[in-house]
PDB file of C-alpha atoms in Angstrom:
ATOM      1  CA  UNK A 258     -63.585  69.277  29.083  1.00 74.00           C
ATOM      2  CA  UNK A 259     -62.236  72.459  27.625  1.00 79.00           C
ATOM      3  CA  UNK A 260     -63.921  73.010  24.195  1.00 81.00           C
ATOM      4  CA  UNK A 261     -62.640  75.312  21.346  1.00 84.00           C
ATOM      5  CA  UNK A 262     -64.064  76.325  18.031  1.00 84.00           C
ATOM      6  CA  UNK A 263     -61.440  77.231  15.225  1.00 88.00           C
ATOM      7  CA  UNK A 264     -63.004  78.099  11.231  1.00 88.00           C
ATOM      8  CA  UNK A 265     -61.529  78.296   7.879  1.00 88.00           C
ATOM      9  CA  UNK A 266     -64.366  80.037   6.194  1.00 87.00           C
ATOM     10  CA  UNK A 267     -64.359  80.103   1.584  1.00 87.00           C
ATOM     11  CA  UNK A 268     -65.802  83.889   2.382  1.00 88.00           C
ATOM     12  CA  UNK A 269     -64.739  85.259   6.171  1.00 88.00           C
ATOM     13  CA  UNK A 270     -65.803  88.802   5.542  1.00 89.00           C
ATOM     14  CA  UNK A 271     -69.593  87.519   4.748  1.00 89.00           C
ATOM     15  CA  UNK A 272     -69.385  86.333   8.416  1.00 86.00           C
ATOM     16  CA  UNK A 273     -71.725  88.619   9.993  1.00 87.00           C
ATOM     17  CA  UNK A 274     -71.143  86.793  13.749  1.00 86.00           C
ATOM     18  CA  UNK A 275     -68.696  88.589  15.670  1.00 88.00           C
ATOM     19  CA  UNK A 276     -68.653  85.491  17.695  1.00 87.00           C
ATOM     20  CA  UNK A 277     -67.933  83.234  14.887  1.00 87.00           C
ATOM     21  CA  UNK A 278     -65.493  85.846  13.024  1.00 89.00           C
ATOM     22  CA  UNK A 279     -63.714  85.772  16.121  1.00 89.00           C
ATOM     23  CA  UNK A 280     -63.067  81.984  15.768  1.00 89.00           C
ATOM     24  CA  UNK A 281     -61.729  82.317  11.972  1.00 91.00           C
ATOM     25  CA  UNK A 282     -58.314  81.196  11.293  1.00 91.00           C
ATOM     26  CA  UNK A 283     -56.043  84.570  10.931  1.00 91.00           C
ATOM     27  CA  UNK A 284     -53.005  85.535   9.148  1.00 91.00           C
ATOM     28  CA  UNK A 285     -49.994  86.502  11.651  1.00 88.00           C
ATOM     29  CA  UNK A 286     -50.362  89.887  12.548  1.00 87.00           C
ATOM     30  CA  UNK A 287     -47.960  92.621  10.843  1.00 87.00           C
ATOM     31  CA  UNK A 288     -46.901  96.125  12.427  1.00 86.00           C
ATOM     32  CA  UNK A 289     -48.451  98.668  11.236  1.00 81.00           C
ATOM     33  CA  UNK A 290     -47.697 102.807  12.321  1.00 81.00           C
ATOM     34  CA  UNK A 291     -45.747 103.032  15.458  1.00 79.00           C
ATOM     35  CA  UNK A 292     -45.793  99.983  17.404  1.00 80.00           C
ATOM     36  CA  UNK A 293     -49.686  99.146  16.682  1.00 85.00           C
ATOM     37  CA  UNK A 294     -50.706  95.788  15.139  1.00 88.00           C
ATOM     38  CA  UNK A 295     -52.875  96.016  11.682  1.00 88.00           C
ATOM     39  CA  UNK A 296     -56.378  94.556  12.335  1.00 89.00           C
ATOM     40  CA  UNK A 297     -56.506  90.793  11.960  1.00 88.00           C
ATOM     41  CA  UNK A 298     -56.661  89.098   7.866  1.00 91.00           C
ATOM     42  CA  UNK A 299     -58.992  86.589   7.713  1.00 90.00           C
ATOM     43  CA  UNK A 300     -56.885  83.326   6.040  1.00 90.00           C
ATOM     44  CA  UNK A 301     -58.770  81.717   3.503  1.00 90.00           C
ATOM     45  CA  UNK A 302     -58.043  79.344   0.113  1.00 88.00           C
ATOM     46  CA  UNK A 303     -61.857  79.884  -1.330  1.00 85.00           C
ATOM     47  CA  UNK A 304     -61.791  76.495  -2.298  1.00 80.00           C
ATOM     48  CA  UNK A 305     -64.066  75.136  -4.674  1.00 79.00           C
ATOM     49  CA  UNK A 306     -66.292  71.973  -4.210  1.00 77.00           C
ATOM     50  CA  UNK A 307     -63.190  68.610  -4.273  1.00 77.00           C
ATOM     51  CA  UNK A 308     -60.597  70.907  -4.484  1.00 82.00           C
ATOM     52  CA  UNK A 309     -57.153  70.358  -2.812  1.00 87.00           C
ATOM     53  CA  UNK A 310     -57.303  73.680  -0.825  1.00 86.00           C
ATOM     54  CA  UNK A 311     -60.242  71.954   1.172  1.00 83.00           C
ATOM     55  CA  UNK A 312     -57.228  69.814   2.458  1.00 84.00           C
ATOM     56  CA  UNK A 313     -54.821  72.871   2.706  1.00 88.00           C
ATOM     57  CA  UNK A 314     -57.554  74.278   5.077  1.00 87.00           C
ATOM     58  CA  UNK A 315     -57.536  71.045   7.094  1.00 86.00           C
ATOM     59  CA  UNK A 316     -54.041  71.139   7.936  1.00 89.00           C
ATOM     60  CA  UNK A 317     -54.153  74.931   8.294  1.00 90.00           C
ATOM     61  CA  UNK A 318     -56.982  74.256  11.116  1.00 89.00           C
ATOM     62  CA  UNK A 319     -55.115  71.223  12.262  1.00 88.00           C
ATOM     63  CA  UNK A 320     -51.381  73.555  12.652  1.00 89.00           C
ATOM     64  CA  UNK A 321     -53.582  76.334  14.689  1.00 88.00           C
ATOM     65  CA  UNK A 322     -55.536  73.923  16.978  1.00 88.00           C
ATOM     66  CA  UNK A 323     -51.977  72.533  17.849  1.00 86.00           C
ATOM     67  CA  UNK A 324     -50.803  75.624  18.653  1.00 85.00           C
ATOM     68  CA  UNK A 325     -53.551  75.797  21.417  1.00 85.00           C
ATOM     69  CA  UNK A 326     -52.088  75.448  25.227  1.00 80.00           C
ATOM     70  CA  UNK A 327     -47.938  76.925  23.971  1.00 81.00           C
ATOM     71  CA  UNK A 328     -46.881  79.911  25.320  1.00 78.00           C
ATOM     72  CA  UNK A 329     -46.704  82.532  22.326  1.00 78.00           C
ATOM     73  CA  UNK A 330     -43.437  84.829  21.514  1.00 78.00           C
ATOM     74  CA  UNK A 331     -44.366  86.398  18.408  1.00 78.00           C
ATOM     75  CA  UNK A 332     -45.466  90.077  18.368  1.00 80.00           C
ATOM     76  CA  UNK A 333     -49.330  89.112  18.970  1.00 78.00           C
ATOM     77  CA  UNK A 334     -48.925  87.248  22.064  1.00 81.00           C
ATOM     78  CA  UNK A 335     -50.552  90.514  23.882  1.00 83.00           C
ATOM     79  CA  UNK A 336     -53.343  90.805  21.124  1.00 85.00           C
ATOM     80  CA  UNK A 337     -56.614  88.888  21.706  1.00 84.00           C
ATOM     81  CA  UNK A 338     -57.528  89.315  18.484  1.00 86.00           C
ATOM     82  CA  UNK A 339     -54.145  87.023  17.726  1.00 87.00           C
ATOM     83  CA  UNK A 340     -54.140  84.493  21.013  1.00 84.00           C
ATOM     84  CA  UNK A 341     -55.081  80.800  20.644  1.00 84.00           C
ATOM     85  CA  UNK A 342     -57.385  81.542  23.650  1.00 83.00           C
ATOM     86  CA  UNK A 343     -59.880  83.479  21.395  1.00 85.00           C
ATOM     87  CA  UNK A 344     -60.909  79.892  20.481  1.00 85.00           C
ATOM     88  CA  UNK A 345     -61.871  78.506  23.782  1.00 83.00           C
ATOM     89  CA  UNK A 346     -65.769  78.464  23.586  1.00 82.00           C
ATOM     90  CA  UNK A 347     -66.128  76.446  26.994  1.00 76.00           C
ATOM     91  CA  UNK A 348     -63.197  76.630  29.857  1.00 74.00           C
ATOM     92  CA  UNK A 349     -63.525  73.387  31.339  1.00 70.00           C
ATOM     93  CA  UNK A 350     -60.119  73.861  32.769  1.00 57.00           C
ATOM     94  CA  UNK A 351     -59.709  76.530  34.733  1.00 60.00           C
ATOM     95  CA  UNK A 352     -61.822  74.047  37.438  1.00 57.00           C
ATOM     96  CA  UNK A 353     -59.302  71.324  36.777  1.00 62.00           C
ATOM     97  CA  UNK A 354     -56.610  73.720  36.773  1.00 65.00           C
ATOM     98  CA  UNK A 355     -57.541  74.684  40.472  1.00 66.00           C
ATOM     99  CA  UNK A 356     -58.234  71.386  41.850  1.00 66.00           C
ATOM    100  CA  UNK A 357     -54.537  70.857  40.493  1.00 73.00           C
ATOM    101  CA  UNK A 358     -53.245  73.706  42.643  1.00 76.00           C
ATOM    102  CA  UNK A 359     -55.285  72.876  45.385  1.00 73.00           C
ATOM    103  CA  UNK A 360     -53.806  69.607  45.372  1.00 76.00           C
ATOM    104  CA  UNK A 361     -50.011  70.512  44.852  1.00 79.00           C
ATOM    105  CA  UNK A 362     -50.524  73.047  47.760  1.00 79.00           C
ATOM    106  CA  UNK A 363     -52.143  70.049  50.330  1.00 74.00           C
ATOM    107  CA  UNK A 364     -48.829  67.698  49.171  1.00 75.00           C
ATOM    108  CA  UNK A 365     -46.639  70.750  49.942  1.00 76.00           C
ATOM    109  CA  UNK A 366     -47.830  71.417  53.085  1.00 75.00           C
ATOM    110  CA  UNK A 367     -47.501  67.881  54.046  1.00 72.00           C
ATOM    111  CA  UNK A 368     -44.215  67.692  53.181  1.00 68.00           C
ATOM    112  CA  UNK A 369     -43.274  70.742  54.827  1.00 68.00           C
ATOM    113  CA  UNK A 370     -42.383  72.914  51.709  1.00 60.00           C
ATOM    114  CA  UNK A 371     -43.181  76.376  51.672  1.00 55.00           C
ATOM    115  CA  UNK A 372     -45.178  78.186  48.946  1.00 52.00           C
ATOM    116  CA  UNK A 373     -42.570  80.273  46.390  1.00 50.00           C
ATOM    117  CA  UNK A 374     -39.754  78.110  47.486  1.00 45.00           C
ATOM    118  CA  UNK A 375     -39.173  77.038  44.048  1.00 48.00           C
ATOM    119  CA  UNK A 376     -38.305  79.247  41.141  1.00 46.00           C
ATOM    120  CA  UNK A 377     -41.414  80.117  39.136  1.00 49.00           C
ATOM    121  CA  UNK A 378     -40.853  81.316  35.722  1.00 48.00           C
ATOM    122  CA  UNK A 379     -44.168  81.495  34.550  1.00 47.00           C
ATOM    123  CA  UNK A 380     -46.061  84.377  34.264  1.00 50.00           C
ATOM    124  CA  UNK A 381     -49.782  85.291  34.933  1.00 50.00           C
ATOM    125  CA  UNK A 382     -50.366  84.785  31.168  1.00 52.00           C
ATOM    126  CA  UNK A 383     -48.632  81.694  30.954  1.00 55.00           C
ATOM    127  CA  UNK A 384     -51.396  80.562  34.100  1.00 59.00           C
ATOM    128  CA  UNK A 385     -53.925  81.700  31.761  1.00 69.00           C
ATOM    129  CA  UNK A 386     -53.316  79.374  28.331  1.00 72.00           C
ATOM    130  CA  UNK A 387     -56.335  76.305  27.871  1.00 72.00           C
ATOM    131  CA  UNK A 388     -54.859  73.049  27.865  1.00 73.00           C
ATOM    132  CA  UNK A 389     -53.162  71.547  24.832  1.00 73.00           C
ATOM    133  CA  UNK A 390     -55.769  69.913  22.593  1.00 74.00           C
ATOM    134  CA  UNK A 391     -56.262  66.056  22.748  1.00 71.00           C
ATOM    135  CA  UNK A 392     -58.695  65.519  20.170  1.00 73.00           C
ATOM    136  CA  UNK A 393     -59.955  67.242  17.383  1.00 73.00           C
ATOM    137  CA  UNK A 394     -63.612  67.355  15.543  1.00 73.00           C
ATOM    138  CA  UNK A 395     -63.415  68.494  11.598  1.00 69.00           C
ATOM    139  CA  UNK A 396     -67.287  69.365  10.463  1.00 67.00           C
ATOM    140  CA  UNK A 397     -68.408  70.803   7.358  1.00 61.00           C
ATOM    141  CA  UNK A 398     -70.703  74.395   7.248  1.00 60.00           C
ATOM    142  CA  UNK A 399     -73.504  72.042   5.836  1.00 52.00           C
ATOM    143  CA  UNK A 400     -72.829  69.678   8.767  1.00 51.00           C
ATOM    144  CA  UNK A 401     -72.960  71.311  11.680  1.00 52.00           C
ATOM    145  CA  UNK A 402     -75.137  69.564  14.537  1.00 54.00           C
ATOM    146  CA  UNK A 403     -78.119  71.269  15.620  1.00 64.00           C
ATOM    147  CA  UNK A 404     -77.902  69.927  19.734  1.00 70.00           C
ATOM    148  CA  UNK A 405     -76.142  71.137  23.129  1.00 75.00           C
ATOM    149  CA  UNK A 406     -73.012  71.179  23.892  1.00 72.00           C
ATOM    150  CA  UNK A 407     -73.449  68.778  26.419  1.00 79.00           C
ATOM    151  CA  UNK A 408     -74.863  66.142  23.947  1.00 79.00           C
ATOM    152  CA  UNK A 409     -72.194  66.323  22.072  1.00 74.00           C
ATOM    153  CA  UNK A 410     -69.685  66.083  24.359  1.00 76.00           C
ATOM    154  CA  UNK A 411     -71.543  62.703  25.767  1.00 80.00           C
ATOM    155  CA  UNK A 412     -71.883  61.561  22.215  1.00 78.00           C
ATOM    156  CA  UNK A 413     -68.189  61.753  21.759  1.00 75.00           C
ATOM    157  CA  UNK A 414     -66.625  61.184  25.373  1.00 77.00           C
ATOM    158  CA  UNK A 415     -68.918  59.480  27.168  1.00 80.00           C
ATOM    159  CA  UNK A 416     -71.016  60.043  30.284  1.00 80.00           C
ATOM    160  CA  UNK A 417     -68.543  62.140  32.832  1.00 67.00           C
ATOM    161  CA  UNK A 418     -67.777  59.708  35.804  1.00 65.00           C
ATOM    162  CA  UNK A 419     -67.438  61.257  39.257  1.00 54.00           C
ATOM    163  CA  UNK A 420     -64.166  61.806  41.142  1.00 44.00           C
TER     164      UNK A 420
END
């Protein structure tokens, strides 16, 4: 299970975490002198306690975590500080992603095929993207859980059955 972390915060530069500010939900990046990006702005409503922008946020959070998995165009797709992949807090799938391969290449083989007979027009950094997201968790600053990852994840998902 591949986990990411995505936050709207009411005030982002208060977040003292570089971890966390990491995870914040950003504005698109803009060009700045030459062909440099300007530094990341944090993307925030402030909403106050009820207020509609608390919803605005969801769907804000919601759009972003979707985004998670494509294959980016736009003029940050080189940034970290812009890719979807500065969300991934646990890469569950890079494992799954190689048992994958491993298995594609055994069925090849079998059937006689070659490796690089077919036309491969993804690149390295395609390889690289998480998984799309399956399932998302919304929680509150004042409700965050105070366990292990692992907990949760049985909580939610389950006990992990063998292959």
């Amino acid at each position: 299970v591949t986990v990411s972390m995505l936050c709207h915060a009411k005030f982002p530069m208060r977040i003292k975490s570089e971890w966390l500010r990491k995870r914040l939900l950003v504005k698109p990046p803009v060009l700045g002198r030459g062909y440099e990006l300007k530094d990341p702005v944090y993307h925030t409503y402030k909403p106050g306690w009820g207020s509609v922008e608390i919803a605005r946020a969801m769907i804000d959070l919601v759009r972003e975590a979707l985004r998670i998995g494509e294959i980016d165009r736009g003029i940050g797709r080189n940034d970290p500080r812009f890719q979807t992949k500065r969300y991934v807090v646990r890469e569950g799938y890079k494992q799954q992603q190689q048992e994958e391969e491993e298995e594609e290449e055994k069925k090849n083989e079998v059937n006689g095929e070659k490796e690089g007979d077919d036309n491969e027009e993804e690149t390295k950094e395609d390889n690289d993207l998480p998984p799309p997201v399956d399932r998302l968790i919304f929680a509150s600053e004042t409700c965050l859980p105070i366990t292990t990852l692992e907990e949760v994840e049985i909580a939610l998902f389950g006990e992990i059955q063998e292959r």
